[in-house]
Amino acid sequence: FAAAQLRGSVTWAPLTKKKVGDHYDMISIATGFYQLKEGYRVCWYRSSEKQLRDREQRTDSIMRATAELDELVLNPGRGRTSKERLLKKVEKILSEHKVQNLFEIEVIAQERETPIATTRGRRTEHTTYKLKVTKEFRLRYRLLPEAIARRECMDGIFPLVSNDCKDPKQLYKMYKWQPNLERRFAILKSGLQIAPMFLKKNTRVESLTMMYFFAE
């Protein structure tokens, strides 16, 4: 689906809208029929509010990762710093900000020559030197516009899978009502102020629990 969306071959149709503050979150649905290999139907939705939020989050993540990579370029480390250690630091930065595939990383090995005196004592005009050659590793990186475009094309888009509901609008409303159901379960799991009940049969315990669930 992401490949089709990137090619621009997915057609979107308005589905519903939801008021968010002083504006509306416009919900669209991808026209056509999609399903998993198991046979379940997949409905692809696009939210204008989520689209804006995804873009802002990605921009912020890229800026934060770039700042940390710049610091690593200026100060890659001395002494025992190796290519593997430098790449490990880069991998940590990219994974923390979830931008692993948005950068092209290259580590350049450079030789550094350091003069070392071969004679003892204070250095004079007669002191002889030899050059010690050590390797230093430098980081180069660049943003990949094509990788950013692949992610950008899926901004605000999310799928819902159903084995029963045939109406995409009804499926979306069921999904948005889910937090209410989760709050009911949270109340059920909390300490309810009820009188002690001594029930011998499991079926009666289940029935009483269900009644409290409905009452809450």
PDB file of C-alpha atoms in Angstrom:
ATOM      1  CA  PHE A   1       0.000   0.000   0.000  1.00  0.00           C
ATOM      2  CA  ALA A   2       2.838   2.393   0.826  1.00  0.00           C
ATOM      3  CA  ALA A   3       4.354   1.803  -2.620  1.00  0.00           C
ATOM      4  CA  ALA A   4       1.013   2.534  -4.297  1.00  0.00           C
ATOM      5  CA  GLN A   5       0.593   5.668  -2.190  1.00  0.00           C
ATOM      6  CA  LEU A   6       4.080   6.839  -3.153  1.00  0.00           C
ATOM      7  CA  ARG A   7       3.251   6.350  -6.841  1.00  0.00           C
ATOM      8  CA  GLY A   8       0.088   8.387  -6.355  1.00  0.00           C
ATOM      9  CA  SER A   9      -2.206   5.568  -7.474  1.00  0.00           C
ATOM     10  CA  VAL A  10      -4.329   5.547  -4.296  1.00  0.00           C
ATOM     11  CA  THR A  11      -7.592   7.505  -4.489  1.00  0.00           C
ATOM     12  CA  TRP A  12      -8.948   9.078  -1.293  1.00  0.00           C
ATOM     13  CA  ALA A  13     -12.572   9.947  -0.542  1.00  0.00           C
ATOM     14  CA  PRO A  14     -13.992  12.013   2.368  1.00  0.00           C
ATOM     15  CA  LEU A  15     -15.448   9.831   5.116  1.00  0.00           C
ATOM     16  CA  THR A  16     -16.242  11.936   8.176  1.00  0.00           C
ATOM     17  CA  LYS A  17     -14.901  14.762  10.329  1.00  0.00           C
ATOM     18  CA  LYS A  18     -14.279  15.297  14.008  1.00  0.00           C
ATOM     19  CA  LYS A  19     -14.089  18.637  15.797  1.00  0.00           C
ATOM     20  CA  VAL A  20     -10.703  19.266  17.410  1.00  0.00           C
ATOM     21  CA  GLY A  21     -10.556  22.580  19.210  1.00  0.00           C
ATOM     22  CA  ASP A  22     -11.462  25.332  16.747  1.00  0.00           C
ATOM     23  CA  HIS A  23     -11.052  23.193  13.631  1.00  0.00           C
ATOM     24  CA  TYR A  24     -12.002  19.804  12.236  1.00  0.00           C
ATOM     25  CA  ASP A  25      -9.980  16.637  11.793  1.00  0.00           C
ATOM     26  CA  MET A  26     -10.894  15.516   8.284  1.00  0.00           C
ATOM     27  CA  ILE A  27     -10.977  11.725   7.889  1.00  0.00           C
ATOM     28  CA  SER A  28     -10.603  10.192   4.432  1.00  0.00           C
ATOM     29  CA  ILE A  29     -10.718   6.598   3.263  1.00  0.00           C
ATOM     30  CA  ALA A  30      -8.795   4.899   0.466  1.00  0.00           C
ATOM     31  CA  THR A  31     -11.252   3.782  -2.181  1.00  0.00           C
ATOM     32  CA  GLY A  32     -11.133   0.223  -3.407  1.00  0.00           C
ATOM     33  CA  PHE A  33     -10.945  -3.093  -1.618  1.00  0.00           C
ATOM     34  CA  TYR A  34      -7.903  -4.211   0.396  1.00  0.00           C
ATOM     35  CA  GLN A  35      -7.440  -7.359   2.421  1.00  0.00           C
ATOM     36  CA  LEU A  36      -4.836  -9.406   4.249  1.00  0.00           C
ATOM     37  CA  LYS A  37      -3.658 -12.738   2.896  1.00  0.00           C
ATOM     38  CA  GLU A  38      -5.756 -14.332   5.671  1.00  0.00           C
ATOM     39  CA  GLY A  39      -8.841 -12.834   4.043  1.00  0.00           C
ATOM     40  CA  TYR A  40      -9.624 -10.066   6.533  1.00  0.00           C
ATOM     41  CA  ARG A  41     -10.587  -6.697   5.120  1.00  0.00           C
ATOM     42  CA  VAL A  42      -8.218  -3.747   5.590  1.00  0.00           C
ATOM     43  CA  CYS A  43      -9.544  -0.196   5.587  1.00  0.00           C
ATOM     44  CA  TRP A  44      -6.944   2.538   5.103  1.00  0.00           C
ATOM     45  CA  TYR A  45      -7.775   5.879   6.744  1.00  0.00           C
ATOM     46  CA  ARG A  46      -6.063   9.266   6.553  1.00  0.00           C
ATOM     47  CA  SER A  47      -6.447  11.872   9.276  1.00  0.00           C
ATOM     48  CA  SER A  48      -5.563  15.513   8.566  1.00  0.00           C
ATOM     49  CA  GLU A  49      -4.731  16.026  12.251  1.00  0.00           C
ATOM     50  CA  LYS A  50      -2.454  12.984  12.377  1.00  0.00           C
ATOM     51  CA  GLN A  51      -0.892  14.023   9.073  1.00  0.00           C
ATOM     52  CA  LEU A  52       0.196  17.345  10.563  1.00  0.00           C
ATOM     53  CA  ARG A  53       1.369  15.674  13.767  1.00  0.00           C
ATOM     54  CA  ASP A  54       3.443  13.054  11.899  1.00  0.00           C
ATOM     55  CA  ARG A  55       5.142  15.759   9.837  1.00  0.00           C
ATOM     56  CA  GLU A  56       5.997  17.845  12.888  1.00  0.00           C
ATOM     57  CA  GLN A  57       7.326  14.843  14.806  1.00  0.00           C
ATOM     58  CA  ARG A  58       9.520  13.748  11.891  1.00  0.00           C
ATOM     59  CA  THR A  59      10.917  17.252  11.408  1.00  0.00           C
ATOM     60  CA  ASP A  60      11.719  17.504  15.105  1.00  0.00           C
ATOM     61  CA  SER A  61      13.362  14.060  15.135  1.00  0.00           C
ATOM     62  CA  ILE A  62      15.514  14.919  12.105  1.00  0.00           C
ATOM     63  CA  MET A  63      16.637  18.198  13.688  1.00  0.00           C
ATOM     64  CA  ARG A  64      17.578  16.494  16.952  1.00  0.00           C
ATOM     65  CA  ALA A  65      19.432  13.676  15.195  1.00  0.00           C
ATOM     66  CA  THR A  66      21.259  16.142  12.936  1.00  0.00           C
ATOM     67  CA  ALA A  67      22.438  18.175  15.938  1.00  0.00           C
ATOM     68  CA  GLU A  68      23.845  15.063  17.618  1.00  0.00           C
ATOM     69  CA  LEU A  69      25.483  13.858  14.396  1.00  0.00           C
ATOM     70  CA  ASP A  70      27.099  17.277  13.924  1.00  0.00           C
ATOM     71  CA  GLU A  71      28.536  16.993  17.414  1.00  0.00           C
ATOM     72  CA  LEU A  72      29.905  13.573  16.498  1.00  0.00           C
ATOM     73  CA  VAL A  73      31.464  14.989  13.321  1.00  0.00           C
ATOM     74  CA  LEU A  74      33.270  17.675  15.305  1.00  0.00           C
ATOM     75  CA  ASN A  75      34.236  15.361  18.146  1.00  0.00           C
ATOM     76  CA  PRO A  76      34.407  11.734  16.962  1.00  0.00           C
ATOM     77  CA  GLY A  77      36.682  10.763  19.855  1.00  0.00           C
ATOM     78  CA  ARG A  78      40.390  10.174  20.142  1.00  0.00           C
ATOM     79  CA  GLY A  79      42.681   7.353  21.109  1.00  0.00           C
ATOM     80  CA  ARG A  80      40.908   4.016  20.920  1.00  0.00           C
ATOM     81  CA  THR A  81      38.009   5.255  18.759  1.00  0.00           C
ATOM     82  CA  SER A  82      37.433   2.777  15.950  1.00  0.00           C
ATOM     83  CA  LYS A  83      35.105   2.579  12.984  1.00  0.00           C
ATOM     84  CA  GLU A  84      32.911   0.084  14.815  1.00  0.00           C
ATOM     85  CA  ARG A  85      32.592   2.311  17.892  1.00  0.00           C
ATOM     86  CA  LEU A  86      31.775   5.351  15.779  1.00  0.00           C
ATOM     87  CA  LEU A  87      29.096   3.439  13.865  1.00  0.00           C
ATOM     88  CA  LYS A  88      27.674   2.170  17.140  1.00  0.00           C
ATOM     89  CA  LYS A  89      27.305   5.752  18.369  1.00  0.00           C
ATOM     90  CA  VAL A  90      25.608   6.713  15.107  1.00  0.00           C
ATOM     91  CA  GLU A  91      23.232   3.742  15.318  1.00  0.00           C
ATOM     92  CA  LYS A  92      22.267   4.738  18.861  1.00  0.00           C
ATOM     93  CA  ILE A  93      21.481   8.314  17.781  1.00  0.00           C
ATOM     94  CA  LEU A  94      19.388   7.231  14.803  1.00  0.00           C
ATOM     95  CA  SER A  95      17.462   4.579  16.728  1.00  0.00           C
ATOM     96  CA  GLU A  96      16.697   6.921  19.628  1.00  0.00           C
ATOM     97  CA  HIS A  97      15.115   9.419  17.233  1.00  0.00           C
ATOM     98  CA  LYS A  98      13.600   6.724  14.970  1.00  0.00           C
ATOM     99  CA  VAL A  99      15.231   8.031  11.786  1.00  0.00           C
ATOM    100  CA  GLN A 100      17.330   4.956  10.929  1.00  0.00           C
ATOM    101  CA  ASN A 101      16.603   4.960   7.187  1.00  0.00           C
ATOM    102  CA  LEU A 102      16.626   8.709   6.584  1.00  0.00           C
ATOM    103  CA  PHE A 103      20.408   9.215   6.621  1.00  0.00           C
ATOM    104  CA  GLU A 104      23.294   7.917   4.542  1.00  0.00           C
ATOM    105  CA  ILE A 105      26.244   7.277   6.847  1.00  0.00           C
ATOM    106  CA  GLU A 106      29.896   7.042   5.826  1.00  0.00           C
ATOM    107  CA  VAL A 107      32.980   6.669   8.013  1.00  0.00           C
ATOM    108  CA  ILE A 108      36.228   7.949   6.485  1.00  0.00           C
ATOM    109  CA  ALA A 109      39.618   6.698   7.695  1.00  0.00           C
ATOM    110  CA  GLN A 110      42.298   9.402   7.791  1.00  0.00           C
ATOM    111  CA  GLU A 111      45.966   9.029   8.596  1.00  0.00           C
ATOM    112  CA  ARG A 112      47.449  11.394  11.154  1.00  0.00           C
ATOM    113  CA  GLU A 113      51.202  11.959  11.411  1.00  0.00           C
ATOM    114  CA  THR A 114      52.629  12.837  14.838  1.00  0.00           C
ATOM    115  CA  PRO A 115      56.348  13.698  15.254  1.00  0.00           C
ATOM    116  CA  ILE A 116      57.988  11.816  18.130  1.00  0.00           C
ATOM    117  CA  ALA A 117      61.473  12.599  19.415  1.00  0.00           C
ATOM    118  CA  THR A 118      63.966   9.737  19.092  1.00  0.00           C
ATOM    119  CA  THR A 119      66.542  11.239  21.480  1.00  0.00           C
ATOM    120  CA  ARG A 120      66.225  11.727  25.210  1.00  0.00           C
ATOM    121  CA  GLY A 121      66.340  14.975  27.123  1.00  0.00           C
ATOM    122  CA  ARG A 122      65.144  18.425  26.288  1.00  0.00           C
ATOM    123  CA  ARG A 123      64.404  19.123  22.682  1.00  0.00           C
ATOM    124  CA  THR A 124      67.043  21.133  20.850  1.00  0.00           C
ATOM    125  CA  GLU A 125      67.918  21.874  17.263  1.00  0.00           C
ATOM    126  CA  HIS A 126      69.835  18.593  17.195  1.00  0.00           C
ATOM    127  CA  THR A 127      66.867  16.482  18.308  1.00  0.00           C
ATOM    128  CA  THR A 128      65.807  13.933  15.732  1.00  0.00           C
ATOM    129  CA  TYR A 129      62.246  12.811  15.158  1.00  0.00           C
ATOM    130  CA  LYS A 130      60.313   9.998  13.635  1.00  0.00           C
ATOM    131  CA  LEU A 131      56.760  10.141  12.392  1.00  0.00           C
ATOM    132  CA  LYS A 132      54.120   8.054  14.080  1.00  0.00           C
ATOM    133  CA  VAL A 133      51.178   7.373  11.772  1.00  0.00           C
ATOM    134  CA  THR A 134      47.808   6.742  13.393  1.00  0.00           C
ATOM    135  CA  LYS A 135      44.383   6.288  11.878  1.00  0.00           C
ATOM    136  CA  GLU A 136      41.481   8.580  12.721  1.00  0.00           C
ATOM    137  CA  PHE A 137      37.894   7.965  11.710  1.00  0.00           C
ATOM    138  CA  ARG A 138      35.672  10.806  10.585  1.00  0.00           C
ATOM    139  CA  LEU A 139      31.929  10.769  10.106  1.00  0.00           C
ATOM    140  CA  ARG A 140      30.094  11.965   7.019  1.00  0.00           C
ATOM    141  CA  TYR A 141      26.342  11.897   6.594  1.00  0.00           C
ATOM    142  CA  ARG A 142      23.588  13.267   4.411  1.00  0.00           C
ATOM    143  CA  LEU A 143      19.817  13.253   4.451  1.00  0.00           C
ATOM    144  CA  LEU A 144      18.104  11.047   1.880  1.00  0.00           C
ATOM    145  CA  PRO A 145      15.271  12.996   0.208  1.00  0.00           C
ATOM    146  CA  GLU A 146      13.829   9.839  -1.348  1.00  0.00           C
ATOM    147  CA  ALA A 147      13.630   8.139   2.075  1.00  0.00           C
ATOM    148  CA  ILE A 148      11.911  11.187   3.555  1.00  0.00           C
ATOM    149  CA  ALA A 149       9.437  11.169   0.645  1.00  0.00           C
ATOM    150  CA  ARG A 150       8.601   7.498   1.341  1.00  0.00           C
ATOM    151  CA  ARG A 151       7.752   8.316   4.935  1.00  0.00           C
ATOM    152  CA  GLU A 152       5.987  11.554   4.090  1.00  0.00           C
ATOM    153  CA  CYS A 153       3.583   9.821   1.731  1.00  0.00           C
ATOM    154  CA  MET A 154       2.237   7.792   4.687  1.00  0.00           C
ATOM    155  CA  ASP A 155       1.727  10.741   7.021  1.00  0.00           C
ATOM    156  CA  GLY A 156      -1.625  10.576   8.774  1.00  0.00           C
ATOM    157  CA  ILE A 157      -2.439   7.136   7.359  1.00  0.00           C
ATOM    158  CA  PHE A 158      -3.385   4.118   9.470  1.00  0.00           C
ATOM    159  CA  PRO A 159      -5.144   0.790   8.770  1.00  0.00           C
ATOM    160  CA  LEU A 160      -7.971  -0.957  10.587  1.00  0.00           C
ATOM    161  CA  VAL A 161      -8.609  -4.664  10.091  1.00  0.00           C
ATOM    162  CA  SER A 162     -11.999  -6.301  10.548  1.00  0.00           C
ATOM    163  CA  ASN A 163     -13.451  -9.754  10.064  1.00  0.00           C
ATOM    164  CA  ASP A 164     -17.041  -8.581  10.458  1.00  0.00           C
ATOM    165  CA  CYS A 165     -17.727  -4.889   9.885  1.00  0.00           C
ATOM    166  CA  LYS A 166     -18.423  -4.007   6.258  1.00  0.00           C
ATOM    167  CA  ASP A 167     -19.030  -0.281   6.722  1.00  0.00           C
ATOM    168  CA  PRO A 168     -15.715   1.685   6.954  1.00  0.00           C
ATOM    169  CA  LYS A 169     -17.422   4.582   8.744  1.00  0.00           C
ATOM    170  CA  GLN A 170     -18.898   2.273  11.371  1.00  0.00           C
ATOM    171  CA  LEU A 171     -15.515   0.573  11.809  1.00  0.00           C
ATOM    172  CA  TYR A 172     -13.842   3.945  12.367  1.00  0.00           C
ATOM    173  CA  LYS A 173     -16.454   4.935  14.984  1.00  0.00           C
ATOM    174  CA  MET A 174     -15.912   1.636  16.792  1.00  0.00           C
ATOM    175  CA  TYR A 175     -12.174   2.320  16.825  1.00  0.00           C
ATOM    176  CA  LYS A 176     -12.638   5.837  18.233  1.00  0.00           C
ATOM    177  CA  TRP A 177     -14.994   4.498  20.938  1.00  0.00           C
ATOM    178  CA  GLN A 178     -12.349   2.037  22.133  1.00  0.00           C
ATOM    179  CA  PRO A 179     -10.893   4.368  24.854  1.00  0.00           C
ATOM    180  CA  ASN A 180     -14.321   4.428  26.522  1.00  0.00           C
ATOM    181  CA  LEU A 181     -14.284   0.642  26.686  1.00  0.00           C
ATOM    182  CA  GLU A 182     -10.782   0.675  28.139  1.00  0.00           C
ATOM    183  CA  ARG A 183     -11.922   3.129  30.822  1.00  0.00           C
ATOM    184  CA  ARG A 184     -14.721   0.716  31.726  1.00  0.00           C
ATOM    185  CA  PHE A 185     -12.174  -2.050  32.246  1.00  0.00           C
ATOM    186  CA  ALA A 186     -10.004   0.309  34.323  1.00  0.00           C
ATOM    187  CA  ILE A 187     -12.980   1.019  36.578  1.00  0.00           C
ATOM    188  CA  LEU A 188     -13.748  -2.688  36.803  1.00  0.00           C
ATOM    189  CA  LYS A 189     -10.183  -3.454  37.903  1.00  0.00           C
ATOM    190  CA  SER A 190     -10.152  -0.685  40.511  1.00  0.00           C
ATOM    191  CA  GLY A 191     -11.333  -1.097  44.097  1.00  0.00           C
ATOM    192  CA  LEU A 192     -15.112  -0.806  44.004  1.00  0.00           C
ATOM    193  CA  GLN A 193     -16.848   0.210  47.238  1.00  0.00           C
ATOM    194  CA  ILE A 194     -19.351  -2.649  47.418  1.00  0.00           C
ATOM    195  CA  ALA A 195     -20.713  -4.783  50.189  1.00  0.00           C
ATOM    196  CA  PRO A 196     -19.108  -8.202  50.654  1.00  0.00           C
ATOM    197  CA  MET A 197     -20.845 -10.911  48.689  1.00  0.00           C
ATOM    198  CA  PHE A 198     -20.331 -14.581  49.459  1.00  0.00           C
ATOM    199  CA  LEU A 199     -21.081 -16.569  46.329  1.00  0.00           C
ATOM    200  CA  LYS A 200     -20.323 -20.244  46.025  1.00  0.00           C
ATOM    201  CA  LYS A 201     -20.747 -20.703  42.289  1.00  0.00           C
ATOM    202  CA  ASN A 202     -18.398 -19.264  39.669  1.00  0.00           C
ATOM    203  CA  THR A 203     -21.324 -18.473  37.405  1.00  0.00           C
ATOM    204  CA  ARG A 204     -22.826 -16.214  40.076  1.00  0.00           C
ATOM    205  CA  VAL A 205     -19.485 -14.447  40.587  1.00  0.00           C
ATOM    206  CA  GLU A 206     -19.287 -13.849  36.834  1.00  0.00           C
ATOM    207  CA  SER A 207     -22.886 -12.620  36.736  1.00  0.00           C
ATOM    208  CA  LEU A 208     -22.332 -10.174  39.598  1.00  0.00           C
ATOM    209  CA  THR A 209     -19.147  -8.877  37.992  1.00  0.00           C
ATOM    210  CA  MET A 210     -20.998  -8.323  34.733  1.00  0.00           C
ATOM    211  CA  MET A 211     -23.749  -6.389  36.498  1.00  0.00           C
ATOM    212  CA  TYR A 212     -21.201  -4.075  38.149  1.00  0.00           C
ATOM    213  CA  PHE A 213     -19.541  -3.609  34.759  1.00  0.00           C
ATOM    214  CA  PHE A 214     -22.829  -2.544  33.162  1.00  0.00           C
ATOM    215  CA  ALA A 215     -23.669  -0.288  36.128  1.00  0.00           C
ATOM    216  CA  GLU A 216     -20.346   1.560  35.852  1.00  0.00           C
TER     217      GLU A 216
END
